[in-house]
Coordinates of C-alpha atoms and ligand atoms in Angstrom, one line a residue:
M28 CA 111.6 56.7 -32.3
A29 CA 110.3 58.5 -29.0
K30 CA 107.5 56.3 -27.5
I31 CA 104.7 57.6 -24.6
S32 CA 105.7 56.2 -20.8
I33 CA 104.2 56.6 -17.9
D34 CA 106.9 57.7 -15.1
I35 CA 106.8 55.2 -12.0
Q36 CA 106.4 57.8 -9.1
S37 CA 105.0 60.7 -10.2
G38 CA 102.3 59.2 -12.2
K39 CA 103.0 61.6 -15.5
V40 CA 103.0 60.5 -19.1
V41 CA 106.6 61.8 -20.0
K42 CA 108.3 61.1 -23.5
D43 CA 110.7 57.7 -23.3
S44 CA 113.5 58.2 -26.2
G45 CA 113.0 54.5 -26.8
I46 CA 117.1 54.9 -26.7
I47 CA 118.7 51.5 -24.8
I48 CA 121.9 52.6 -23.1
G49 CA 125.3 50.7 -22.5
I50 CA 126.8 50.9 -19.0
D51 CA 129.9 49.7 -18.0
L52 CA 129.5 49.4 -14.0
G53 CA 133.0 49.6 -13.4
T54 CA 134.9 49.1 -10.0
T55 CA 136.5 52.3 -9.6
N56 CA 134.2 54.2 -12.8
S57 CA 131.3 53.8 -14.1
L58 CA 130.1 55.6 -17.5
V59 CA 126.8 55.3 -19.5
A60 CA 126.8 55.6 -23.5
Y61 CA 124.2 55.5 -26.3
M62 CA 124.1 56.1 -29.6
K63 CA 123.8 59.5 -31.3
D64 CA 123.4 59.8 -35.3
G65 CA 125.0 56.3 -35.8
L66 CA 128.3 56.8 -33.4
A67 CA 128.3 55.8 -29.7
V68 CA 129.2 58.4 -27.4
A69 CA 129.9 58.5 -23.7
V70 CA 128.0 61.2 -21.6
K71 CA 129.5 63.5 -19.8
D72 CA 128.5 65.2 -16.6
T73 CA 126.5 68.8 -16.5
D74 CA 129.9 70.8 -16.7
G75 CA 130.9 68.7 -20.0
K76 CA 134.5 67.9 -18.1
S77 CA 134.3 63.8 -17.6
T78 CA 132.6 60.8 -18.8
L79 CA 133.9 59.1 -15.5
V80 CA 131.0 58.7 -12.7
P81 CA 133.3 57.3 -9.4
S82 CA 131.5 54.4 -8.4
I83 CA 131.2 55.8 -4.9
V84 CA 128.1 55.9 -2.6
F85 CA 128.0 58.0 0.4
F86 CA 125.3 58.0 2.9
N87 CA 124.9 61.0 5.5
E88 CA 123.4 60.5 9.0
K89 CA 119.9 60.7 7.2
N90 CA 120.6 58.1 4.7
D91 CA 120.7 60.8 1.8
V92 CA 123.1 59.7 -0.9
L93 CA 125.5 60.9 -2.8
V94 CA 127.1 59.2 -5.8
G95 CA 129.9 60.2 -8.3
D96 CA 132.6 63.0 -7.2
L97 CA 130.6 64.0 -4.7
A98 CA 130.7 60.4 -2.5
K99 CA 135.0 61.0 -3.5
D100 CA 135.0 63.6 -1.7
K101 CA 134.2 62.3 1.4
L102 CA 136.7 58.8 1.2
I103 CA 138.8 61.0 3.7
S104 CA 136.6 62.6 6.0
H105 CA 134.0 60.0 6.7
P106 CA 135.5 56.4 5.4
G107 CA 132.4 54.2 7.4
R108 CA 130.0 56.0 5.4
T109 CA 131.9 56.2 1.6
I110 CA 131.4 53.1 0.2
Y111 CA 133.9 52.3 -2.7
S112 CA 134.8 49.3 -5.0
V113 CA 131.3 47.7 -4.3
K114 CA 131.8 45.7 -7.4
R115 CA 134.3 43.3 -5.8
L116 CA 131.5 42.4 -3.2
M117 CA 129.1 41.6 -6.2
G118 CA 127.6 38.1 -5.8
K119 CA 130.1 37.5 -2.7
S120 CA 129.7 35.9 0.5
Y121 CA 131.9 36.8 3.6
H122 CA 134.1 33.5 2.9
D123 CA 134.9 34.8 -0.2
I124 CA 136.4 38.3 0.6
Q125 CA 137.9 37.8 4.3
N126 CA 141.2 37.7 3.3
Q127 CA 140.3 40.8 1.6
E128 CA 138.3 42.8 4.5
D129 CA 141.6 44.9 5.0
Y130 CA 141.3 46.9 1.8
F131 CA 137.6 48.3 2.1
G132 CA 137.6 51.4 4.5
Y133 CA 133.7 50.5 5.6
K134 CA 132.3 47.6 8.2
I135 CA 131.1 44.6 6.3
I136 CA 128.9 42.2 8.5
D137 CA 130.4 38.4 8.6
E138 CA 127.4 36.5 11.0
D139 CA 126.9 33.8 8.3
T140 CA 129.9 33.0 6.2
E141 CA 127.8 31.4 3.3
S142 CA 125.0 33.7 2.6
L143 CA 126.0 37.2 0.9
V144 CA 127.8 40.0 2.5
K145 CA 126.2 43.2 4.2
I146 CA 127.5 46.9 4.6
K147 CA 126.9 48.4 7.5
V148 CA 126.3 52.5 7.9
D149 CA 125.1 53.3 11.3
Q150 CA 122.5 51.4 12.2
S151 CA 121.3 50.3 8.3
Y152 CA 122.8 47.3 6.5
F153 CA 122.9 48.1 2.6
T154 CA 123.3 45.1 0.0
P155 CA 126.0 45.4 -3.0
I156 CA 123.1 45.1 -5.5
E157 CA 121.1 48.1 -4.0
L158 CA 124.6 49.8 -3.4
S159 CA 125.2 49.4 -7.7
A160 CA 121.9 50.2 -8.0
E161 CA 122.5 54.2 -6.4
I162 CA 125.7 54.0 -9.0
L163 CA 123.3 52.8 -11.9
K164 CA 120.3 55.3 -10.8
A165 CA 123.4 58.0 -11.1
L166 CA 124.2 57.0 -14.4
K167 CA 120.3 57.3 -15.7
I168 CA 119.8 60.2 -14.6
R169 CA 122.9 61.8 -16.1
V170 CA 121.5 60.3 -19.6
E171 CA 118.1 61.5 -19.2
K172 CA 119.3 64.9 -18.5
D173 CA 121.2 64.7 -21.5
L174 CA 118.5 63.4 -23.6
D175 CA 115.8 65.1 -22.0
A176 CA 113.9 62.1 -21.9
K177 CA 113.5 59.2 -20.0
V178 CA 115.1 55.8 -21.1
S179 CA 114.1 52.4 -19.1
K180 CA 116.1 49.8 -21.4
A181 CA 119.5 49.1 -20.6
V182 CA 123.0 46.6 -21.5
I183 CA 125.3 46.5 -18.5
T184 CA 128.9 45.2 -19.0
V185 CA 130.5 42.1 -16.3
P186 CA 133.7 41.2 -16.3
A187 CA 134.1 37.6 -18.4
Y188 CA 135.0 35.7 -15.6
F189 CA 131.9 36.7 -13.5
N190 CA 129.4 33.9 -12.3
D191 CA 126.1 33.9 -13.1
T192 CA 125.5 34.7 -9.0
Q193 CA 127.4 38.0 -9.5
R194 CA 125.4 37.8 -13.2
Q195 CA 122.0 37.9 -11.5
A196 CA 123.1 40.5 -8.6
T197 CA 124.0 42.9 -11.6
R198 CA 120.7 42.6 -13.3
D199 CA 118.7 42.3 -9.9
A200 CA 120.5 46.3 -9.2
G201 CA 119.6 47.4 -13.0
K202 CA 115.7 46.2 -12.1
L203 CA 116.4 48.1 -8.4
A204 CA 117.3 51.2 -10.5
G205 CA 114.3 51.0 -12.3
L206 CA 116.5 50.1 -15.7
D207 CA 115.2 46.8 -17.7
V208 CA 117.8 45.0 -18.4
L209 CA 117.9 43.8 -22.0
R210 CA 121.2 42.0 -21.5
I211 CA 124.2 41.3 -19.4
V212 CA 127.4 41.2 -22.3
N213 CA 131.0 40.8 -21.0
E214 CA 133.4 43.6 -20.9
P215 CA 136.1 42.8 -23.2
T216 CA 133.2 41.8 -25.7
A217 CA 131.6 45.1 -25.4
A218 CA 135.3 46.1 -25.7
S219 CA 135.8 44.5 -29.1
L220 CA 132.5 45.9 -30.1
A221 CA 133.9 49.1 -29.9
Y222 CA 136.0 49.0 -32.6
G223 CA 134.3 47.0 -34.8
I224 CA 135.4 43.4 -34.6
G225 CA 132.9 41.1 -34.3
L226 CA 130.2 42.9 -36.4
N227 CA 131.0 41.3 -39.5
K228 CA 129.4 38.1 -39.5
D229 CA 131.4 36.5 -41.8
E230 CA 134.9 37.1 -39.7
K231 CA 136.2 34.3 -37.8
Q232 CA 139.3 36.0 -35.1
T233 CA 141.5 35.8 -32.2
I234 CA 141.1 38.5 -30.0
A235 CA 143.2 39.1 -26.9
V236 CA 141.2 42.3 -24.3
Y237 CA 144.1 43.7 -22.1
D238 CA 142.2 45.3 -19.8
L239 CA 145.1 47.2 -17.3
G240 CA 142.4 49.7 -14.8
G241 CA 142.9 51.3 -11.6
G242 CA 143.1 48.5 -9.1
T243 CA 142.4 45.5 -11.4
F244 CA 143.7 43.8 -14.0
D245 CA 141.8 41.1 -17.0
I246 CA 143.3 39.3 -19.8
S247 CA 140.6 37.3 -22.4
L248 CA 141.1 35.8 -25.0
L249 CA 138.0 35.3 -27.2
Q250 CA 136.7 33.6 -30.6
I251 CA 134.9 35.4 -32.8
E252 CA 132.9 33.3 -35.0
D253 CA 129.4 33.9 -37.2
G254 CA 128.9 36.7 -34.7
I255 CA 128.8 34.9 -32.3
F256 CA 131.7 35.8 -29.1
E257 CA 133.3 33.0 -27.2
V258 CA 135.2 33.5 -24.0
L259 CA 138.3 31.0 -24.6
S260 CA 140.0 31.6 -21.5
T261 CA 140.9 34.5 -18.8
N262 CA 143.3 35.5 -16.3
G263 CA 144.3 38.3 -14.5
D264 CA 145.2 39.9 -11.1
T265 CA 142.0 41.0 -9.0
F266 CA 144.6 43.7 -7.1
L267 CA 146.7 45.2 -9.5
G268 CA 146.7 48.1 -11.8
G269 CA 147.3 52.2 -11.7
D270 CA 147.3 52.3 -7.7
D271 CA 150.4 49.9 -7.5
I272 CA 152.3 52.1 -9.9
D273 CA 151.4 55.5 -8.2
Q274 CA 152.3 52.8 -4.6
A275 CA 154.9 51.9 -6.7
I276 CA 156.4 56.3 -7.4
F277 CA 155.7 57.0 -4.0
N278 CA 157.6 53.7 -2.1
Y279 CA 160.4 55.4 -5.0
W280 CA 160.3 58.9 -3.6
I281 CA 160.0 58.4 0.2
Q282 CA 163.4 56.3 -0.9
I283 CA 165.2 59.0 -2.5
N284 CA 164.4 61.3 0.5
G285 CA 165.5 59.4 3.2
L286 CA 162.0 59.7 4.6
D287 CA 160.4 56.9 7.2
M288 CA 157.2 54.7 5.5
N289 CA 155.3 54.5 8.8
V290 CA 155.7 58.3 9.8
V291 CA 154.6 59.2 6.6
Q292 CA 151.8 57.4 6.2
A293 CA 151.0 58.0 9.5
N294 CA 150.4 62.0 8.1
K295 CA 147.2 61.3 6.5
S296 CA 147.0 64.3 4.3
L297 CA 150.8 64.7 3.4
S298 CA 150.6 61.4 2.1
Q299 CA 147.6 61.5 0.0
E300 CA 149.0 64.3 -1.4
I301 CA 152.2 62.8 -2.3
R302 CA 150.0 59.9 -3.9
L303 CA 147.9 62.5 -6.2
K304 CA 151.3 64.0 -6.9
A305 CA 152.9 60.7 -8.1
E306 CA 149.5 59.8 -10.2
K307 CA 150.2 63.0 -11.9
A308 CA 154.0 62.1 -12.4
K309 CA 152.9 58.7 -14.0
K310 CA 150.9 60.9 -16.7
V311 CA 153.5 63.2 -17.7
I312 CA 156.1 61.2 -17.3
S313 CA 156.1 60.1 -21.2
K314 CA 155.8 62.8 -22.4
E315 CA 158.1 65.2 -20.5
G316 CA 161.1 63.1 -20.0
L317 CA 161.4 64.1 -16.3
F318 CA 159.1 65.4 -13.4
K319 CA 160.2 67.7 -10.8
E320 CA 158.3 69.2 -8.2
T321 CA 158.3 69.1 -4.5
I322 CA 156.3 68.8 -1.3
N323 CA 157.3 70.9 1.8
N324 CA 160.5 70.2 0.2
I325 CA 160.1 66.7 -0.4
N326 CA 161.6 66.5 -4.1
C327 CA 159.1 64.2 -5.4
Q328 CA 161.4 63.8 -8.9
I329 CA 161.3 61.2 -10.9
S330 CA 163.0 60.2 -14.9
K331 CA 161.5 58.2 -17.8
E332 CA 164.0 55.8 -17.6
T333 CA 163.7 55.2 -13.6
F334 CA 159.6 54.9 -14.2
H335 CA 160.2 52.0 -16.3
K336 CA 162.5 50.4 -13.7
I337 CA 160.2 50.8 -11.1
I338 CA 157.1 49.4 -13.0
K339 CA 158.8 46.5 -14.9
N340 CA 157.4 44.2 -12.8
I341 CA 154.0 45.7 -12.8
V342 CA 153.9 45.1 -16.4
Q343 CA 155.6 41.7 -16.2
K344 CA 153.1 40.3 -13.7
T345 CA 150.2 41.3 -16.6
I346 CA 152.7 39.3 -19.5
V347 CA 152.5 36.0 -17.1
A348 CA 148.4 36.4 -17.1
C349 CA 148.9 36.6 -21.0
Q350 CA 151.5 33.7 -21.5
Q351 CA 148.8 31.7 -18.6
A352 CA 145.7 32.9 -20.7
L353 CA 146.9 31.4 -24.0
K354 CA 148.4 28.6 -22.2
D355 CA 144.9 27.9 -21.0
A356 CA 142.8 27.9 -24.6
D357 CA 145.8 26.2 -26.1
L358 CA 147.2 29.0 -28.2
S359 CA 150.5 30.9 -28.9
A360 CA 150.8 35.1 -28.8
A361 CA 151.4 34.5 -32.8
D362 CA 147.4 33.0 -32.9
I363 CA 145.9 36.2 -31.9
D364 CA 145.0 38.3 -34.6
K365 CA 143.9 41.4 -32.7
V366 CA 145.0 43.2 -29.2
V367 CA 142.0 45.3 -27.9
M368 CA 143.2 48.0 -25.1
V369 CA 141.2 48.7 -22.5
G370 CA 141.2 50.9 -18.9
G371 CA 143.3 54.2 -17.6
S372 CA 146.8 52.5 -17.2
T373 CA 147.2 51.3 -20.9
R374 CA 147.9 55.1 -21.9
I375 CA 151.2 54.5 -20.5
P376 CA 153.3 54.1 -23.9
Y377 CA 155.9 51.8 -22.1
V378 CA 152.9 49.2 -21.2
K379 CA 151.4 49.2 -24.6
E380 CA 154.9 49.0 -25.9
K381 CA 155.8 45.5 -24.0
I382 CA 152.3 44.3 -24.8
S383 CA 153.0 45.0 -28.6
D384 CA 155.9 43.1 -28.4
F385 CA 154.7 40.2 -26.8
F386 CA 152.2 39.6 -29.2
G387 CA 153.8 40.6 -32.2
K388 CA 151.7 43.1 -33.6
K389 CA 150.3 47.0 -33.2
V390 CA 147.5 47.5 -30.4
N391 CA 144.0 48.9 -31.0
D392 CA 144.1 52.4 -28.7
D393 CA 142.8 54.7 -30.7
L394 CA 139.4 54.7 -28.3
N395 CA 139.9 56.0 -25.1
P396 CA 140.4 53.5 -22.9
D397 CA 138.2 54.0 -20.5
E398 CA 135.2 54.5 -22.6
V399 CA 135.7 51.4 -24.9
V400 CA 133.8 49.3 -22.4
A401 CA 130.9 51.4 -23.0
L402 CA 130.9 52.6 -25.8
G403 CA 130.7 49.1 -26.8
A404 CA 127.8 48.3 -24.6
A405 CA 126.2 51.2 -26.4
I406 CA 126.7 49.3 -29.9
Q407 CA 125.1 46.2 -28.2
A408 CA 122.1 48.1 -27.2
D409 CA 122.0 49.3 -30.6
V410 CA 122.0 45.8 -32.5
L411 CA 119.5 44.9 -30.0
A412 CA 117.1 47.3 -30.4
G413 CA 117.5 46.5 -34.3
N414 CA 118.9 48.9 -36.1
L415 CA 121.8 47.2 -37.0
K416 CA 120.1 44.8 -39.1
D417 CA 123.1 42.4 -40.2
V418 CA 124.2 42.0 -36.7
L419 CA 123.1 37.9 -35.8
L420 CA 121.1 38.3 -33.1
L421 CA 121.0 34.8 -30.4
D422 CA 117.2 33.5 -29.9
V423 CA 116.8 34.5 -26.0
T424 CA 114.1 33.7 -23.2
P425 CA 111.9 36.2 -23.1
L426 CA 111.0 35.9 -18.8
S427 CA 113.4 34.2 -16.3
L428 CA 113.1 30.4 -15.3
G429 CA 113.3 29.6 -11.5
I430 CA 112.1 27.8 -8.7
E431 CA 111.1 28.0 -5.7
T432 CA 112.8 28.6 -2.4
V433 CA 112.6 28.9 1.4
G434 CA 110.0 31.8 1.9
G435 CA 108.6 31.5 -0.9
L436 CA 111.2 33.2 -2.9
M437 CA 111.7 32.9 -6.5
D438 CA 115.5 31.2 -7.5
V439 CA 116.5 32.2 -11.0
I440 CA 118.2 29.1 -12.3
I441 CA 117.7 30.9 -16.5
P442 CA 117.4 34.4 -16.4
R443 CA 116.0 36.2 -18.9
N444 CA 117.4 36.9 -22.1
S445 CA 119.8 34.0 -21.9
K446 CA 120.8 32.2 -25.2
V447 CA 118.6 29.4 -26.8
P448 CA 119.2 26.7 -26.0
S449 CA 120.5 26.8 -22.8
S450 CA 121.2 25.1 -19.8
A451 CA 122.0 25.6 -16.2
G452 CA 122.0 24.2 -12.3
R453 CA 122.3 24.9 -9.1
N454 CA 123.0 22.7 -5.6
Y455 CA 120.1 22.8 -2.8
T456 CA 120.2 21.3 0.7
T457 CA 117.0 20.5 3.5
S458 CA 115.8 22.5 5.9
V459 CA 114.6 20.1 8.6
D460 CA 116.3 17.4 10.2
G461 CA 115.7 13.4 8.2
Q462 CA 113.5 15.3 5.0
K463 CA 112.6 12.7 3.0
N464 CA 110.8 14.3 0.3
L465 CA 111.9 18.1 -1.6
K466 CA 108.6 19.4 -3.3
I467 CA 110.0 21.6 -6.5
A468 CA 108.1 24.1 -7.7
V469 CA 108.9 26.0 -10.8
Y470 CA 107.9 29.3 -12.0
Q471 CA 108.8 32.1 -14.9
G472 CA 109.1 35.3 -14.1
E473 CA 111.1 38.6 -12.8
R474 CA 109.2 39.3 -9.5
D475 CA 111.3 38.3 -6.2
L476 CA 108.0 36.5 -4.2
V477 CA 106.9 33.3 -6.8
D478 CA 103.5 34.0 -5.7
H479 CA 104.0 37.3 -8.3
N480 CA 105.3 35.1 -11.1
R481 CA 103.7 32.2 -13.5
K482 CA 104.0 28.7 -12.3
L483 CA 104.8 26.0 -14.3
G484 CA 104.6 22.7 -13.0
E485 CA 105.9 21.1 -9.9
F486 CA 107.5 17.5 -9.0
I487 CA 108.2 15.8 -5.6
L488 CA 111.8 14.2 -5.7
K489 CA 111.2 11.0 -3.1
G490 CA 113.3 8.7 -1.2
I491 CA 116.3 11.2 -0.1
P492 CA 118.0 8.8 2.5
P493 CA 116.9 10.6 6.1
M494 CA 120.2 12.7 7.0
P495 CA 120.4 16.1 8.7
A496 CA 119.1 19.2 7.1
G497 CA 121.8 21.2 4.8
L498 CA 123.3 17.5 4.1
P499 CA 121.7 16.6 1.8
K500 CA 123.3 18.4 -1.6
I501 CA 120.7 18.2 -4.3
E502 CA 121.7 19.6 -8.0
I503 CA 118.6 20.7 -9.8
Q504 CA 119.2 21.4 -13.0
F505 CA 117.5 23.4 -15.9
I506 CA 117.8 22.2 -19.9
L507 CA 115.8 24.6 -22.2
N508 CA 116.0 23.6 -26.0
A509 CA 116.0 25.3 -29.1
D510 CA 111.9 24.6 -29.2
G511 CA 111.4 26.7 -25.8
I512 CA 110.8 23.2 -23.9
L513 CA 112.1 23.2 -20.6
K514 CA 113.4 19.7 -18.5
V515 CA 114.0 20.3 -15.0
K516 CA 116.7 17.5 -13.3
A517 CA 116.5 17.0 -9.7
K518 CA 119.2 14.4 -7.9
E519 CA 120.6 14.4 -4.7
L520 CA 124.2 13.9 -5.5
R521 CA 125.0 11.7 -1.9
S522 CA 122.3 8.7 -3.1
N523 CA 122.2 9.5 -6.6
V524 CA 118.6 9.1 -6.4
E525 CA 116.9 11.5 -9.1
T526 CA 113.5 12.8 -11.2
A527 CA 112.8 15.1 -13.8
I528 CA 109.5 16.3 -15.5
E529 CA 109.5 18.1 -18.8
I530 CA 107.6 21.9 -19.3
K531 CA 106.4 23.4 -21.9
S532 CA 106.9 27.1 -21.0
Q533 CA 106.3 30.1 -22.3
Y534 CA 103.4 29.4 -24.3
G535 CA 100.1 30.8 -23.5
L536 CA 101.5 34.0 -22.8
S537 CA 100.9 37.1 -25.2
E538 CA 103.7 39.4 -26.2
E539 CA 101.6 42.3 -23.5
E540 CA 101.2 39.3 -21.2
M541 CA 105.0 39.2 -21.2
G542 CA 105.7 42.8 -21.2
K543 CA 102.9 43.4 -18.2
M544 CA 104.8 41.3 -16.3
L545 CA 108.4 43.1 -17.1
M546 CA 107.0 46.3 -16.2
D547 CA 105.5 44.6 -12.8
S548 CA 108.3 43.7 -12.1
I549 CA 110.4 47.2 -12.7
T550 CA 107.7 49.0 -10.9
N551 CA 107.4 47.0 -7.8
A552 CA 111.2 46.1 -7.9
E553 CA 112.1 48.2 -4.9
S554 CA 109.4 46.9 -2.3
D555 CA 110.0 43.8 -3.7
M556 CA 114.1 44.0 -2.7
K557 CA 112.9 45.2 0.6
I558 CA 110.1 41.8 1.1
R559 CA 113.1 39.6 -0.1
S560 CA 116.0 41.1 1.9
L561 CA 113.2 40.7 5.0
L562 CA 112.8 37.5 3.7
E563 CA 116.1 36.2 4.2
A564 CA 117.6 38.0 7.0
K565 CA 114.7 35.9 8.5
N566 CA 115.7 32.7 7.2
E567 CA 118.9 33.1 8.2
A568 CA 118.3 34.5 11.8
N569 CA 116.0 31.1 12.0
N570 CA 119.5 29.6 10.9
I571 CA 121.6 31.5 13.6
V572 CA 118.9 30.6 16.3
L573 CA 119.1 27.0 16.0
A574 CA 122.7 26.9 15.4
A575 CA 122.7 29.0 18.8
S576 CA 120.5 26.6 21.1
K577 CA 122.3 23.7 19.3
F578 CA 125.7 25.2 20.6
L579 CA 124.5 26.2 24.2
K580 CA 123.6 22.3 24.7
Q581 CA 126.3 20.9 23.0
N582 CA 128.9 22.8 24.8
D583 CA 126.7 22.9 28.2
E584 CA 130.3 21.9 30.5
I585 CA 132.3 25.0 29.4
L586 CA 130.1 27.6 29.5
S587 CA 129.5 29.8 32.6
T588 CA 126.4 30.1 33.7
E589 CA 126.2 34.0 32.9
E590 CA 127.3 33.1 29.3
K591 CA 124.7 31.0 29.0
E592 CA 122.5 33.1 30.1
K593 CA 123.4 36.2 28.3
T594 CA 123.4 34.1 25.1
L595 CA 119.8 32.8 26.0
Q596 CA 118.7 36.6 26.6
L597 CA 120.0 37.6 23.1
T598 CA 118.6 34.4 21.4
E599 CA 115.2 35.7 22.4
A600 CA 116.4 39.4 21.2
L601 CA 116.8 38.1 17.8
K602 CA 113.3 35.9 18.2
A603 CA 111.5 38.5 19.0
S604 CA 113.2 40.7 16.0
I605 CA 112.0 37.3 13.4
S606 CA 108.6 38.3 14.2
G607 CA 108.8 42.2 13.1
E608 CA 109.3 43.3 10.0
D609 CA 112.4 45.6 10.5
K610 CA 115.0 43.9 8.5
D611 CA 117.4 46.4 10.6
L612 CA 116.7 44.9 13.2
I613 CA 116.8 41.5 12.8
N614 CA 120.3 42.0 11.7
Q615 CA 121.9 44.2 14.4
K616 CA 120.1 41.4 16.8
M617 CA 122.6 38.8 14.6
D618 CA 125.2 40.6 15.1
A619 CA 124.8 41.3 18.8
L620 CA 124.4 37.6 18.7
N621 CA 127.3 36.8 16.7
E622 CA 129.6 39.3 17.9
Y623 CA 129.2 37.7 21.5
T624 CA 129.3 34.2 21.0
A625 CA 132.5 34.5 18.6
P626 CA 134.9 34.4 21.4
L627 CA 133.1 31.3 23.4
A628 CA 132.5 29.0 20.0
H629 CA 136.6 30.0 19.9
R630 CA 136.8 28.5 23.2
A631 CA 134.6 25.5 22.8
L632 CA 136.5 24.7 19.7
D633 CA 139.8 25.0 21.8
H634 CA 138.4 23.2 24.8
N635 CA 137.0 20.3 22.0
I636 CA 140.7 20.0 20.3
A637 CA 142.3 19.7 23.4
S638 CA 140.0 16.7 25.0
S639 CA 140.1 15.0 21.9
I640 CA 143.9 15.0 21.6
K641 CA 144.5 14.1 25.5
G642 CA 144.9 10.1 26.1
K643 CA 145.9 9.8 22.2
K644 CA 149.5 8.8 22.0
I645 CA 151.5 10.6 19.1
Ligands
AMP717 P1 139.9 52.8 -14.9 O1 140.5 51.5 -13.6 O2 140.2 52.1 -16.4 O3 139.3 53.8 -14.9 O4 142.3 53.3 -14.9 C1 142.4 54.2 -14.0 C2 143.5 54.5 -14.1 O5 144.6 54.4 -15.2 C3 143.9 55.0 -12.3 O6 145.3 54.3 -12.3 C4 144.7 56.5 -13.5 O7 145.5 56.6 -12.6 C5 144.9 55.3 -14.7 N1 145.5 56.5 -15.6 C6 144.4 57.7 -16.0 N2 145.2 58.1 -17.2 C7 146.5 57.8 -17.5 C8 147.7 58.0 -18.4 N3 147.7 59.0 -19.3 N4 148.6 58.2 -18.1 C9 148.8 56.6 -16.9 N5 148.0 56.3 -16.0 C10 146.6 56.8 -16.3

C-alpha cells in the first residue's frame, strides 16, 4: 500500500513505498532487505553485483562523505580519513576500548575515559552514531533507488550481547539517517526467522546460531516459545574471524618461502597483495584441492590438507566458545534442535563439518550466510507491518520514557517499542559538592531536549548525605506494568535513601499526537543531534575545567611556574570556547589541555606515590 508523504529536505510530496525495511548494520559489511512478493530479498548495488555495502566511511578535505566500496578504496591511501569497524565503537567509552586502540587506523579521542568515544578527522569530531548514520543513509538511498519510492521505517539488527547504550546508539543512528526505527532485533533472532524458525507459534525449540564473519565470532543460544525469542546465552570472540584465516595462510606462505615477516610487512602494497591472494585461496581451496599461484616469485601454494591443519586452531576456539555457551545455558549439545550458520566464513566446508559434528546434526546453511540476518530483519519488518497475521506481536511502548539530565537533555531509560511490561534502570550522580536533593523529572518522547518532549511528572529525592560531587550513586528505575502505568524509583545506594512515584503514562495522547511527536523527532534529528553534541561537549569541558583547577591547587609545589601558566592559559582558552557554539572548537581546546596536562598528571602521580612510600617501613 503506497502512502503519500513529504520529503523532509525538499518539502515536496513524494511517493512513500510504505515498506518497512530490514537492515543488518554489520562490523565489516551492511545490507538492506525487504519483502518482495512474499519473499525477503537483499538489495544489490546499481550494477547488480553485490548486496554487501562495506561498513566504511571516508571523508575528504571538505568533509564530503563516501560510503561502502568507494570508501574501501581509500583504506590504504587515506587511513586517517577512512573509518572502518565503527560498530565496535557504538555505545563505548574510551575506557572500554583502550586496549584495542592499535586496531584502529584512525584517531580516537581520549579526553575523558568515561564518556563516549569520538573520532577525529582533521579538525572535525564525529561520534560513532553519526558515522553509522552515514552507512544507514547509504542503505536507505540504495533501497529507495531500487523501489523508486521513499522509505521511512526500518528494523535494525544488533548482536544479542549489545547492551542498552549500544542499542540506543543504534536507534539514534537510524533516526539521524531519517528512519523511524520500529524495532531493534537481535541478529541471531533475525537469522532464525530467515530460516522460518519461530514463525510457527506452537513450536518450542532451542536454537544455536553460529556466526563467523570477517572479524568477529558469536555463538548465541535461543529458546523460542509462543513466538517469543529468549536469549539463553551468548559467547564468542570480538577479534576472531575470516581475517585470522587469511593471516594464517599469509604466515604459512612467508614461512615456506623463507621470507622475513618484518620485511614483507614493511612493504604495504606487497603485503596487501599477499593478503588478498590468501583470501582468494581460502575461497577456492575446498573445491579445488590445491591452490597454486605466484606473486613476484613468491610461491603462493597451499593444499587442502595444509589449509585444514592451519585453521584447526581457529575452529577449535569457536568450539570452546560453543561449549561455554552451552554450559552457561545449562544445556548439552544434544539439547539443541537446530543450528543456523551465519557469516561469510561459514562457507568453508571444514567449518560446517566440525560444527555439525559438534552439535551432532546437520546445520542450516541453505541461505546466503552474508544475507541471512538482513533477510530475517525484513521478515521481522513484515511481521510489524501486520502482513504475517499469525505471528505474535508483543505489546510495546509507543514512545520513549526517560529523565532530564544536565543541560536539559533527555536520557532515555525505556526506549520506544520496548516490550510491555518492562523495567530498566540506570545510575546517576550529583553535579555539585554536598548536594542533598535531586530533582527527577520524567518525560515521554523522542526528541533530544526535554523541552520538546512531554513532561509526565517530577519528584525530589531528599536527604542525600553530603558527599563530594560525583560520589553518590543514585539508581533510577523505571517499571512499566502491563497497563502502561509507570513507576519511577530513585535510591541513593550508599545511604539507601529512596523515594518513588507512579505515573499514568501515554494517556491523553491521541494516535495523531503520537505520530506527530515521532515525525518531529525524525525531521529534527540532525539539529537535535547537533544541540546534543554541543551540550555534551560543554558538560564535559566544564568538568575538565574544574578538574584542571583542582589539579593546579593540589600540585602547586610539583609544577614549574611555566607549567602552571601554560595550564591556566589552556584552561582559559577552553572556558572561552564553552561560551561559544562550536563543538569542534570545544573539543580541540579539550584535546589541547589534556595533551599538555597528561604528562604533568603522570609526574604528579609518581611524586605522590613516592612521597607516600617515603618514611614507611616495608
Ligand atoms: P561477513 O563479515 O559475514 O561479511 O564475512 C566476511 C568473511 O567471510 C571474510 O573473511 C571473507 O573472506 C569470508 N568469506 C566470504 N566468502 C567465503 C568463502 N567462499 N569461503 C571462505 N570464506 C569466505
